[in-house]
Amino acid sequence: MTTSRSIGLVTAQKAVFDTPITLSSGVTLPRYELVYETYGTLNAARSNAILVCHALSGNHHLAGRYREDDKNPGWWDNMIGPGKPIDTDRFFVVGVNNLGGCHGSTGPSSIDPDTGQPYGSRFPLVLVRDWVETQARLADLLGIDCFAAVIGGSLGGMQALRWTITYPERVRHALVIASAPKLTAQNIAFNDVARQAILTDPDFYGGDYYQHGTVPRRGLRLARMLGHITYLSDDGMGEKFGRLLRSGEYKYGFDVEFEIESYLRYQGDKFSDYFDANTYLLMTKALDYFDPARHYDGDLVRALAATRAGFLVVSFTSDWRFSPARSREIVKALLDARKRVSYAEIESKHGHDAFLMEDEAYQAVMRAYLSNIANEVHA
Amino acid sequence: MTTSRSIGLVTAQKAVFDTPITLSSGVTLPRYELVYETYGTLNAARSNAILVCHALSGNHHLAGRYREDDKNPGWWDNMIGPGKPIDTDRFFVVGVNNLGGCHGSTGPSSIDPDTGQPYGSRFPLVLVRDWVETQARLADLLGIDCFAAVIGGSLGGMQALRWTITYPERVRHALVIASAPKLTAQNIAFNDVARQAILTDPDFYGGDYYQHGTVPRRGLRLARMLGHITYLSDDGMGEKFGRLLRSGEYKYGFDVEFEIESYLRYQGDKFSDYFDANTYLLMTKALDYFDPARHYDGDLVRALAATRAGFLVVSFTSDWRFSPARSREIVKALLDARKRVSYAEIESKHGHDAFLMEDEAYQAVMRAYLSNIANEVHA
């Protein structure tokens, strides 16, 4: 048994793309930058690369630390590293901050070269397929013709699924975790409340708050609080917080009364300190718009017909944002399209957040599937 | 078979209470008013009265219309009227706007006689038990010693349950519909996001927006949009709206894209036109605080030990705000306390809102239970 360890210190890199890209919305960006990180070594055959796609609030910093005294490692440090399920001793792992992000890649807070001001409201909406396009361009730059695997949870899983459709020849395996083939009306509804919180914040200024020296913190805070409720399960929340009172008795006021209020407000405050509101809007719209079957009369089987990847689909029992039933829709469509698919439904009380958390059964499934991929690569 | 019909024109009345009331929070109101409506006739024995308690955004206007050209009847017009399940030919039905409300009873928008200004932030929080106390005083005024039934859905069901504990001798039956014995952490979390939306609206002014000539519309709108998601079921929402696009194609902007967005924004706008934000805050806190077992070491069986009412508990299969499991907790506690209880779990796709809607199976259960009560009364 290999002992897993942290990958240690990592550094981000930046790629500049001067070839214009026309996005699904019809808008053309003449130039953009993507920040990314890589871990491990690309083999001579360039066949051991894995792309990890991030979800709504994630970024390119998947694992490791920037400085020895960094308190927080990358967001998937428990999954990626030497001896870990996504084993950097065997794979060359790539993480990218998506176009439209707020962690270094070109996004709404970047300077628009045409005006010398931040893009703000002029930054175009970006769809999952646009991200796949930009990620493919980064792969070109890195000399990766075909990924051994594209992996993602939630919105990241949608990117992995989209990769298999847009570039069947460039992805050998797709790991689609805690995801869905498209949002339901309820999913869209939650997103829209979050967006309305931001859009109606008086500090939003139609998206051009950078020039006004404001940040729509109130709206972003509410959006994150609401998001958090949907990331956790009712039971998990009950187990962790229940009706625990901050002070042991009712105070009859609007300050924190129950511990769950304290937790949510803290999460909202923290998030609104570092995340860009326009990026949040853009990410939720990418979620809403994702619907790969749309151009196939709503038939996911037909949408997946040309894919050539092997699939691992993973869901978590208490996830009600993207429930196991949603993952099973993907599995069913893949089976009907006669594709290779493995499916794991992991028992968990952590709701949607489970895809980010360390869990023995989950890691065992990921380890086994990825170990087979590694053996293919090195065969 | 009786033909049911609308109760027709109704009028609201007002009762003035000059006896001070000390609320659970410790605050004393020297004087308050309650608006109420009654339908039907109180019999000579004064034994046929039914109290219907309202939920978060409800009021005293249960049924009928104020004018012939009223577009909307009272909120439970499908349930209350001549020949309807709550049959006004047999019962004397009372509806009250709860203390702290915004439809005529004393509440945060009422004038504080001490200052000549609206109470605003000085209006005390009100608990379910306080409402029961004020409702009992209204019953005294109307000459009702004992209600044939106290009925309510959601927060209204909590009042019905509380009635049986506070006044075991004053309520012969309690109909507790789509309710819960206390909120979960997730329930509280949703309420707190809604409250934070209002509390952080710059137009809220700490609750004293009346004097500033503003209304925290943004916050109240968000609160209502969020509330609406929890009132509907995922499936029901999917069936009604799905991913239907307003214009048939993606517009790549933040205007309404999907029909569900249009629906929610409309509901939020409408609500923020007529409902008072302070009342909304107060109502959600009453929900959070409700926990009749709290003074019995969390033991609901002990809390219910002294009750003498017969109970009908009703839940709806797709209600995830107060799921059938929550109703079954009440039923289990009543059974363990050796009380008379009937339980109906109604198949419905309408989520929490089902308790307000016309449904054959639901109405049949209500009609049968209430018909038995009427027979008792008239025996």
XYZ file of N, CA and C in Angstrom, chain B residues 128-364:
711
model
N -45.632 31.619 19.145
C -46.879 30.901 18.877
C -47.745 30.891 20.135
N -47.126 30.681 21.280
C -47.916 30.647 22.525
C -48.572 32.000 22.822
N -47.921 33.083 22.401
C -48.521 34.411 22.577
C -49.754 34.567 21.694
N -49.663 34.052 20.496
C -50.836 34.110 19.604
C -52.003 33.343 20.221
N -51.687 32.171 20.763
C -52.742 31.359 21.379
C -53.389 32.137 22.520
N -52.572 32.813 23.291
C -53.079 33.627 24.395
C -54.024 34.728 23.888
N -53.608 35.423 22.834
C -54.462 36.505 22.311
C -55.711 35.947 21.643
N -55.577 34.800 21.006
C -56.753 34.163 20.386
C -57.746 33.735 21.472
N -57.224 33.296 22.604
C -58.103 32.887 23.717
C -58.862 34.097 24.263
N -58.181 35.229 24.297
C -58.872 36.443 24.758
C -59.979 36.845 23.786
N -59.717 36.645 22.505
C -60.755 36.930 21.520
C -61.933 35.962 21.703
N -61.609 34.710 21.991
C -62.664 33.715 22.238
C -63.521 34.142 23.434
N -62.863 34.629 24.482
C -63.604 35.130 25.653
C -64.604 36.203 25.224
N -64.120 37.104 24.412
C -64.934 38.224 23.947
C -66.137 37.733 23.140
N -65.906 36.669 22.377
C -66.978 36.129 21.529
C -67.858 35.149 22.310
N -67.518 34.911 23.562
C -68.311 34.004 24.383
C -68.087 32.539 24.057
N -66.883 32.234 23.573
C -66.571 30.844 23.241
C -65.680 30.253 24.330
N -66.253 29.344 25.124
C -65.468 28.701 26.182
C -64.578 27.617 25.615
N -65.130 26.904 24.643
C -64.411 25.757 24.101
C -64.658 25.668 22.598
N -63.567 25.606 21.832
C -63.704 25.445 20.383
C -64.004 23.986 20.047
N -64.923 23.807 19.119
C -65.141 22.457 18.591
C -63.871 21.975 17.905
N -63.171 22.907 17.264
C -61.891 22.554 16.638
C -61.035 23.803 16.453
N -59.730 23.605 16.586
C -58.778 24.621 16.150
C -58.014 23.991 14.985
N -57.939 24.720 13.893
C -57.423 24.171 12.642
C -56.347 25.090 12.072
N -55.276 24.491 11.573
C -54.299 25.319 10.889
C -53.333 24.486 10.069
N -52.792 25.104 9.019
C -51.757 24.470 8.219
C -50.438 25.174 8.455
N -49.329 24.431 8.384
C -47.994 25.010 8.510
C -47.848 25.702 9.877
N -47.488 26.984 9.892
C -47.414 27.730 11.153
C -48.779 27.742 11.849
N -49.851 27.667 11.086
C -51.187 27.581 11.670
C -51.383 26.278 12.431
N -50.789 25.200 11.912
C -50.866 23.909 12.603
C -50.135 23.941 13.933
N -49.064 24.712 13.980
C -48.334 24.858 15.245
C -49.205 25.539 16.293
N -50.007 26.510 15.842
C -50.926 27.173 16.773
C -51.979 26.190 17.283
N -52.497 25.372 16.359
C -53.500 24.379 16.770
C -52.900 23.437 17.817
N -51.661 22.983 17.563
C -50.990 22.084 18.503
C -50.771 22.763 19.855
N -50.339 24.010 19.796
C -50.085 24.777 21.029
C -51.376 24.974 21.828
N -52.491 25.190 21.120
C -53.788 25.337 21.793
C -54.084 24.134 22.687
N -53.807 22.946 22.167
C -54.168 21.739 22.920
C -53.319 21.595 24.181
N -52.133 22.205 24.164
C -51.230 22.118 25.319
C -51.543 23.210 26.337
N -51.747 24.436 25.837
C -52.001 25.563 26.749
C -53.416 25.513 27.323
N -54.376 25.171 26.487
C -55.785 25.169 26.913
C -56.449 23.824 26.624
N -56.036 22.780 27.327
C -56.608 21.445 27.032
C -58.133 21.431 27.135
N -58.686 22.265 27.991
C -60.131 22.233 28.224
C -60.894 23.129 27.250
N -60.147 23.847 26.409
C -60.819 24.796 25.521
C -60.807 24.369 24.055
N -60.320 23.178 23.762
C -60.285 22.741 22.366
C -60.600 21.236 22.298
N -61.680 20.911 21.598
C -62.096 19.506 21.539
C -61.380 18.735 20.450
N -61.010 19.443 19.382
C -60.263 18.788 18.302
C -59.228 19.748 17.739
N -58.101 19.178 17.355
C -57.072 19.976 16.694
C -56.766 19.343 15.339
N -56.802 20.147 14.286
C -56.447 19.663 12.949
C -55.120 20.315 12.562
N -54.080 19.488 12.561
C -52.709 19.973 12.399
C -52.223 19.533 11.011
N -52.125 20.485 10.103
C -51.939 20.155 8.681
C -50.592 20.654 8.167
N -49.850 19.781 7.485
C -48.573 20.174 6.850
C -47.699 20.944 7.830
N -47.571 20.405 9.019
C -46.878 21.135 10.071
C -45.706 20.315 10.613
N -45.137 20.758 11.715
C -43.985 20.080 12.311
C -43.935 20.429 13.791
N -43.358 19.543 14.587
C -43.292 19.819 16.024
C -42.247 20.870 16.371
N -41.348 21.147 15.443
C -40.333 22.204 15.591
C -39.558 22.247 14.278
N -38.867 23.352 14.039
C -38.102 23.454 12.791
C -36.796 22.679 12.884
N -36.343 22.210 11.725
C -35.005 21.629 11.627
C -33.983 22.747 11.387
N -32.714 22.365 11.455
C -31.648 23.327 11.148
C -31.827 23.879 9.733
N -32.231 23.015 8.797
C -32.407 23.490 7.419
C -33.572 24.491 7.328
N -34.667 24.204 8.028
C -35.795 25.146 8.057
C -35.338 26.506 8.589
N -34.600 26.478 9.688
C -34.119 27.726 10.295
C -33.171 28.441 9.333
N -32.353 27.654 8.658
C -31.387 28.235 7.722
C -32.099 29.010 6.608
N -33.111 28.411 6.021
C -33.877 29.125 4.983
C -34.485 30.409 5.560
N -35.059 30.307 6.752
C -35.636 31.504 7.371
C -34.577 32.579 7.582
N -33.385 32.144 7.990
C -32.370 33.160 8.282
C -31.869 33.845 7.013
N -31.776 33.118 5.921
C -31.388 33.767 4.665
C -32.440 34.813 4.292
N -33.705 34.440 4.434
C -34.793 35.381 4.135
C -34.699 36.618 5.033
N -34.442 36.373 6.309
C -34.323 37.514 7.238
C -33.127 38.387 6.894
N -32.008 37.754 6.603
C -30.816 38.542 6.278
C -31.044 39.390 5.027
N -31.829 38.865 4.092
C -32.146 39.649 2.891
C -32.858 40.937 3.287
N -33.771 40.846 4.236
C -34.522 42.025 4.688
C -33.664 42.918 5.578
N -33.000 42.297 6.543
C -32.230 43.070 7.538
C -31.089 43.852 6.891
N -30.527 43.320 5.791
C -29.395 44.009 5.157
C -29.820 44.894 3.988
N -31.120 44.963 3.730
C -31.593 45.878 2.692
C -31.385 47.318 3.195
N -30.669 48.125 2.419
C -30.397 49.500 2.878
C -31.670 50.295 3.185
N -32.792 49.878 2.624
C -34.050 50.570 2.900
C -34.735 50.086 4.176
N -34.089 49.191 4.901
C -34.726 48.627 6.104
C -34.581 49.560 7.317
N -33.500 50.271 7.384
C -33.259 51.217 8.481
C -33.535 50.614 9.863
N -32.995 49.458 10.092
C -33.137 48.833 11.401
C -34.580 48.529 11.785
N -35.464 48.512 10.797
C -36.869 48.209 11.082
C -37.737 49.456 11.126
N -37.091 50.632 11.103
C -37.849 51.890 11.193
C -37.957 52.589 9.846
N -38.210 51.795 8.832
C -38.293 52.342 7.475
C -39.540 53.197 7.253
N -40.555 53.006 8.098
C -41.789 53.788 7.926
C -41.473 55.282 8.004
N -40.647 55.626 8.978
C -40.296 57.034 9.173
C -39.381 57.557 8.066
N -38.705 56.629 7.369
C -37.803 57.068 6.302
C -38.494 57.091 4.939
N -39.771 56.756 4.947
C -40.505 56.769 3.681
C -40.013 55.726 2.694
N -39.383 54.676 3.219
C -38.896 53.605 2.332
C -39.587 52.292 2.686
N -39.410 51.329 1.824
C -39.869 49.960 2.070
C -38.728 49.031 1.637
N -38.325 48.088 2.478
C -37.229 47.183 2.076
C -37.731 46.145 1.068
N -38.114 46.662 -0.076
C -38.729 45.818 -1.105
C -37.791 44.749 -1.640
N -36.516 45.126 -1.837
C -35.557 44.161 -2.397
C -35.462 42.931 -1.505
N -35.327 43.201 -0.212
C -35.157 42.106 0.738
C -36.402 41.239 0.836
N -37.547 41.907 0.906
C -38.804 41.180 1.053
C -39.080 40.350 -0.203
N -38.741 40.897 -1.343
C -38.905 40.197 -2.621
C -38.050 38.928 -2.643
N -36.799 39.048 -2.232
C -35.912 37.879 -2.197
C -36.433 36.836 -1.214
N -36.878 37.318 -0.046
C -37.397 36.411 0.975
C -38.559 35.601 0.416
N -39.437 36.273 -0.307
C -40.608 35.608 -0.841
C -40.249 34.650 -1.982
N -39.310 35.051 -2.816
C -38.868 34.164 -3.901
C -38.317 32.871 -3.309
N -37.463 33.034 -2.310
C -36.866 31.867 -1.662
C -37.936 31.016 -1.002
N -38.855 31.707 -0.273
C -39.942 30.974 0.365
C -40.694 30.125 -0.649
N -40.986 30.723 -1.789
C -41.770 30.021 -2.807
C -41.122 28.726 -3.265
N -39.797 28.744 -3.365
C -39.123 27.503 -3.774
C -39.420 26.394 -2.757
N -39.444 26.769 -1.485
C -39.663 25.742 -0.457
C -41.132 25.356 -0.329
N -42.017 26.150 -0.908
C -43.441 25.793 -0.840
C -43.814 24.796 -1.928
N -43.024 24.773 -2.995
C -43.347 23.898 -4.124
C -42.442 22.672 -4.081
N -42.853 21.623 -4.749
C -41.998 20.448 -4.821
C -41.141 20.542 -6.078
N -40.008 19.848 -6.030
C -39.113 19.792 -7.190
C -39.891 19.252 -8.403
N -40.615 18.163 -8.188
C -41.369 17.534 -9.269
C -42.497 18.437 -9.778
N -43.218 19.050 -8.834
C -44.327 19.918 -9.215
C -43.831 21.093 -10.040
N -42.718 21.673 -9.581
C -42.095 22.781 -10.294
C -41.636 22.316 -11.681
N -41.084 21.102 -11.713
C -40.604 20.550 -12.979
C -41.739 20.356 -13.960
N -42.866 19.868 -13.419
C -44.008 19.599 -14.287
C -44.601 20.892 -14.837
N -44.627 21.917 -13.963
C -45.267 23.176 -14.352
C -44.353 24.031 -15.240
N -43.069 24.072 -14.888
C -42.163 24.993 -15.592
C -41.054 24.286 -16.367
N -40.535 23.189 -15.817
C -39.420 22.497 -16.443
C -38.320 23.474 -16.802
N -37.774 23.332 -17.990
C -36.751 24.255 -18.474
C -37.328 25.143 -19.585
N -38.638 25.368 -19.503
C -39.298 26.183 -20.528
C -38.656 27.558 -20.618
N -38.332 27.963 -21.824
C -37.720 29.261 -22.040
C -38.788 30.291 -22.345
N -38.580 31.501 -21.833
C -39.510 32.589 -22.077
C -39.640 32.842 -23.576
N -38.503 32.874 -24.264
C -38.518 33.297 -25.668
C -38.188 32.161 -26.633
N -38.032 30.952 -26.114
C -37.722 29.839 -26.997
C -36.244 29.636 -27.257
N -35.425 30.646 -26.950
C -33.978 30.456 -27.126
C -33.191 31.213 -26.059
N -31.943 30.833 -25.894
C -31.102 31.487 -24.891
C -30.805 32.924 -25.298
N -30.920 33.825 -24.334
C -30.690 35.245 -24.602
C -29.332 35.716 -24.078
N -28.693 34.886 -23.260
C -27.377 35.216 -22.702
C -27.365 36.534 -21.940
N -28.325 36.681 -21.045
C -28.369 37.868 -20.201
C -29.062 37.550 -18.895
N -29.312 38.582 -18.107
C -29.877 38.370 -16.777
C -31.371 38.669 -16.698
N -31.976 39.025 -17.845
C -33.430 39.123 -17.844
C -33.996 37.708 -17.752
N -35.313 37.635 -17.616
C -35.933 36.317 -17.505
C -35.560 35.446 -18.693
N -35.023 34.281 -18.413
C -34.630 33.350 -19.468
C -35.595 32.154 -19.424
N -35.758 31.613 -18.200
C -36.639 30.456 -18.006
C -37.951 30.908 -17.341
N -39.023 30.221 -17.650
C -40.340 30.591 -17.121
C -40.371 30.591 -15.591
N -39.606 29.676 -14.981
C -39.603 29.612 -13.518
C -39.085 30.925 -12.924
N -38.145 31.571 -13.617
C -37.625 32.856 -13.129
C -38.722 33.911 -13.162
N -39.484 33.894 -14.244
C -40.569 34.849 -14.397
C -41.587 34.679 -13.265
N -41.931 33.426 -13.015
C -42.905 33.122 -11.969
C -42.432 33.620 -10.601
N -41.186 33.266 -10.249
C -40.672 33.627 -8.926
C -40.549 35.143 -8.757
N -40.024 35.794 -9.783
C -39.856 37.254 -9.678
C -41.219 37.931 -9.544
N -42.193 37.425 -10.286
C -43.543 37.996 -10.197
C -44.103 37.819 -8.787
N -43.948 36.615 -8.238
C -44.440 36.351 -6.881
C -43.750 37.267 -5.871
N -42.458 37.435 -6.040
C -41.697 38.292 -5.127
C -42.127 39.746 -5.232
N -42.301 40.215 -6.452
C -42.719 41.607 -6.654
C -44.084 41.864 -6.034
N -45.013 40.960 -6.323
C -46.384 41.120 -5.850
C -46.404 41.180 -4.322
N -45.692 40.243 -3.719
C -45.694 40.143 -2.257
C -45.111 41.405 -1.616
N -44.026 41.900 -2.210
C -43.371 43.063 -1.609
C -44.205 44.327 -1.765
N -45.248 44.252 -2.596
C -46.161 45.389 -2.730
C -47.111 45.514 -1.550
N -47.431 44.402 -0.906
C -48.504 44.487 0.097
C -48.137 43.983 1.475
N -47.042 43.226 1.597
C -46.760 42.637 2.903
C -45.718 43.470 3.641
N -45.847 43.533 4.973
C -44.904 44.327 5.754
C -43.678 43.496 6.137
N -42.506 44.051 5.872
C -41.252 43.323 6.100
C -41.052 42.964 7.570
N -41.410 43.872 8.478
C -41.251 43.560 9.906
C -42.139 42.392 10.316
N -43.340 42.342 9.766
C -44.222 41.211 10.057
C -43.618 39.918 9.527
N -43.018 39.996 8.341
C -42.384 38.795 7.781
C -41.283 38.288 8.714
N -40.479 39.207 9.199
C -39.406 38.832 10.138
C -39.984 38.169 11.378
N -41.018 38.808 11.926
C -41.658 38.330 13.153
C -42.236 36.919 12.961
N -42.863 36.714 11.810
C -43.486 35.408 11.549
C -42.416 34.309 11.446
N -41.305 34.629 10.772
C -40.271 33.595 10.637
C -39.634 33.288 11.984
N -39.537 34.289 12.846
C -38.979 34.018 14.175
C -39.933 33.154 15.001
N -41.227 33.405 14.864
C -42.204 32.568 15.578
C -42.045 31.113 15.151
N -41.808 30.918 13.857
C -41.562 29.554 13.358
C -40.312 28.961 14.027
N -39.219 29.713 13.990
C -37.952 29.217 14.551
C -38.093 28.825 16.020
N -38.796 29.671 16.766
C -38.856 29.478 18.224
C -39.804 28.355 18.634
N -40.739 28.027 17.751
C -41.757 27.033 18.147
C -41.107 25.693 18.494
N -41.355 25.236 19.676
C -40.759 23.978 20.139
C -41.439 23.609 21.462
N -42.690 23.125 21.377
C -43.467 22.905 22.600
C -42.821 21.904 23.553
N -41.924 21.064 23.034
C -41.276 20.077 23.906
C -40.125 20.681 24.698
N -39.779 21.911 24.363
C -38.584 22.516 24.944
C -38.640 22.571 26.478
N -39.811 22.858 27.012
C -39.932 22.945 28.471
C -40.191 21.580 29.108
N -40.084 20.536 28.275
C -40.249 19.159 28.784
C -39.018 18.343 28.409
N -37.854 18.946 28.550
C -36.586 18.275 28.211
C -36.598 17.712 26.792
N -37.303 18.381 25.906
C -37.324 17.951 24.513
C -38.241 16.758 24.259
N -39.029 16.385 25.265
C -39.887 15.204 25.143
C -41.305 15.614 24.719
N -41.620 15.412 23.441
C -42.924 15.833 22.916
C -44.062 15.028 23.556
N -43.785 13.792 23.912
C -44.814 12.955 24.552
C -45.256 13.593 25.870
N -44.283 14.036 26.643
C -44.621 14.707 27.914
C -45.334 16.035 27.652
N -44.878 16.740 26.616
C -45.515 18.031 26.299
C -46.993 17.850 25.987
N -47.319 16.705 25.394
C -48.691 16.455 24.961
C -49.521 15.698 26.007
N -48.886 15.353 27.113
C -49.535 14.472 28.110
C -50.864 15.014 28.621
N -50.934 16.328 28.814
C -52.136 16.902 29.418
C -53.201 17.288 28.395
N -52.916 17.094 27.106
C -53.903 17.484 26.100
C -55.134 16.582 26.188
N -56.277 17.126 25.795
C -57.519 16.347 25.848
C -58.220 16.297 24.500
N -57.649 16.957 23.527
C -58.286 17.031 22.209
C -58.149 15.722 21.452
N -59.025 15.554 20.485
C -58.801 14.553 19.454
C -58.012 15.238 18.338
N -57.160 14.473 17.652
C -56.280 15.090 16.647
C -56.500 14.488 15.260
N -56.471 15.372 14.275
C -56.291 14.916 12.897
C -54.995 15.554 12.394
N -54.064 14.708 12.017
C -52.796 15.192 11.469
C -52.795 14.856 9.980
N -52.466 15.861 9.151
C -52.468 15.663 7.699
C -51.130 16.118 7.126
N -50.578 15.310 6.234
C -49.353 15.725 5.537
C -49.493 15.436 4.049
N -48.554 15.940 3.267
C -48.597 15.792 1.809
C -47.282 15.199 1.316
N -47.390 14.194 0.459
C -46.206 13.392 0.105
C -45.042 14.215 -0.446
N -45.311 15.244 -1.229
C -44.206 15.981 -1.871
C -43.788 17.222 -1.086
N -44.313 17.402 0.116
C -43.959 18.542 0.955
C -42.578 18.298 1.558
N -41.593 19.069 1.158
C -40.250 18.874 1.721
C -39.903 19.967 2.729
N -40.762 20.979 2.825
C -40.560 21.987 3.871
C -40.926 21.363 5.228
N -42.135 20.840 5.325
C -42.545 20.054 6.494
C -43.022 18.706 5.965
N -42.097 17.807 5.838
C -42.358 16.535 5.176
C -43.285 15.649 6.017
N -43.873 14.630 5.387
C -44.696 13.674 6.137
C -43.974 13.129 7.369
N -42.658 12.958 7.286
C -41.915 12.441 8.444
C -42.090 13.338 9.669
N -42.195 14.656 9.427
C -42.372 15.598 10.544
C -43.767 15.437 11.156
N -44.775 15.229 10.306
C -46.125 14.989 10.821
C -46.165 13.682 11.599
N -45.434 12.684 11.082
C -45.430 11.388 11.774
C -44.783 11.480 13.153
N -43.861 12.429 13.323
C -43.297 12.657 14.664
C -44.394 13.073 15.640
N -45.292 13.944 15.144
C -46.406 14.392 15.993
C -47.328 13.216 16.293
N -47.649 12.448 15.258
C -48.550 11.304 15.425
C -47.962 10.302 16.414
N -46.680 10.016 16.251
C -46.004 9.057 17.135
C -46.059 9.523 18.587
N -45.786 10.808 18.797
C -45.813 11.341 20.165
C -47.219 11.260 20.743
N -48.228 11.549 19.910
C -49.612 11.472 20.391
C -49.985 10.038 20.740
N -49.559 9.115 19.899
C -49.854 7.697 20.179
C -49.157 7.262 21.470
N -47.891 7.653 21.602
C -47.145 7.291 22.817
C -47.776 7.910 24.067
N -48.418 9.074 23.865
C -49.094 9.728 24.989
C -50.528 9.210 25.145
N -50.885 8.198 24.335
C -52.201 7.561 24.373
C -53.349 8.535 24.119
N -53.158 9.360 23.093
C -54.193 10.297 22.681
C -54.890 9.773 21.438
N -56.071 10.314 21.176
C -56.824 9.948 19.981
C -56.255 10.702 18.792
N -55.790 9.990 17.805
C -55.234 10.681 16.643
C -55.534 9.926 15.347
N -55.953 10.673 14.338
C -56.082 10.129 12.989
C -55.010 10.795 12.141
N -54.485 10.032 11.194
C -53.418 10.581 10.355
C -53.715 10.303 8.897
N -53.573 11.339 8.071
C -53.753 11.151 6.625
C -52.545 11.705 5.895
N -51.961 10.868 5.057
C -50.837 11.317 4.228
C -51.377 11.395 2.805
N -51.531 12.622 2.326
C -52.195 12.838 1.038
C -51.171 12.839 -0.094
N -51.453 12.031 -1.112
C -50.621 12.005 -2.321
C -50.803 13.332 -3.057
N -49.738 14.060 -3.218
C -49.840 15.351 -3.912
C -48.505 15.718 -4.505
N -48.534 16.440 -5.615
C -47.290 16.919 -6.217
C -47.075 18.398 -5.924
N -47.951 18.986 -5.098
C -47.912 20.435 -4.909
C -47.053 20.906 -3.743
N -46.280 19.991 -3.145
C -45.373 20.404 -2.079
C -46.123 20.944 -0.868
N -45.472 21.871 -0.170
C -46.056 22.439 1.044
C -47.357 23.186 0.724
N -47.399 23.819 -0.425
C -48.588 24.578 -0.840
C -49.847 23.727 -0.925
N -49.679 22.414 -0.962
C -50.837 21.526 -1.112
C -51.897 21.783 -0.042
N -51.451 22.240 1.133
C -52.439 22.415 2.217
C -53.446 23.506 1.901
N -53.100 24.375 0.957
C -53.991 25.474 0.583
C -54.857 25.134 -0.629
N -54.540 24.038 -1.279
C -55.135 23.777 -2.587
C -56.288 22.787 -2.542
N -57.114 22.888 -3.565
C -58.269 22.010 -3.634
C -57.803 20.638 -4.123
N -58.103 19.632 -3.343
C -57.691 18.269 -3.695
C -58.734 17.330 -3.138
N -59.189 16.422 -3.962
C -60.325 15.581 -3.613
C -60.076 14.749 -2.355
N -58.940 14.065 -2.313
C -58.647 13.186 -1.181
C -58.499 13.994 0.109
N -57.822 15.119 -0.002
C -57.609 16.016 1.140
C -58.949 16.525 1.659
N -59.777 17.011 0.754
C -61.069 17.547 1.183
C -61.959 16.447 1.764
N -61.843 15.247 1.218
C -62.659 14.142 1.735
C -62.287 13.823 3.184
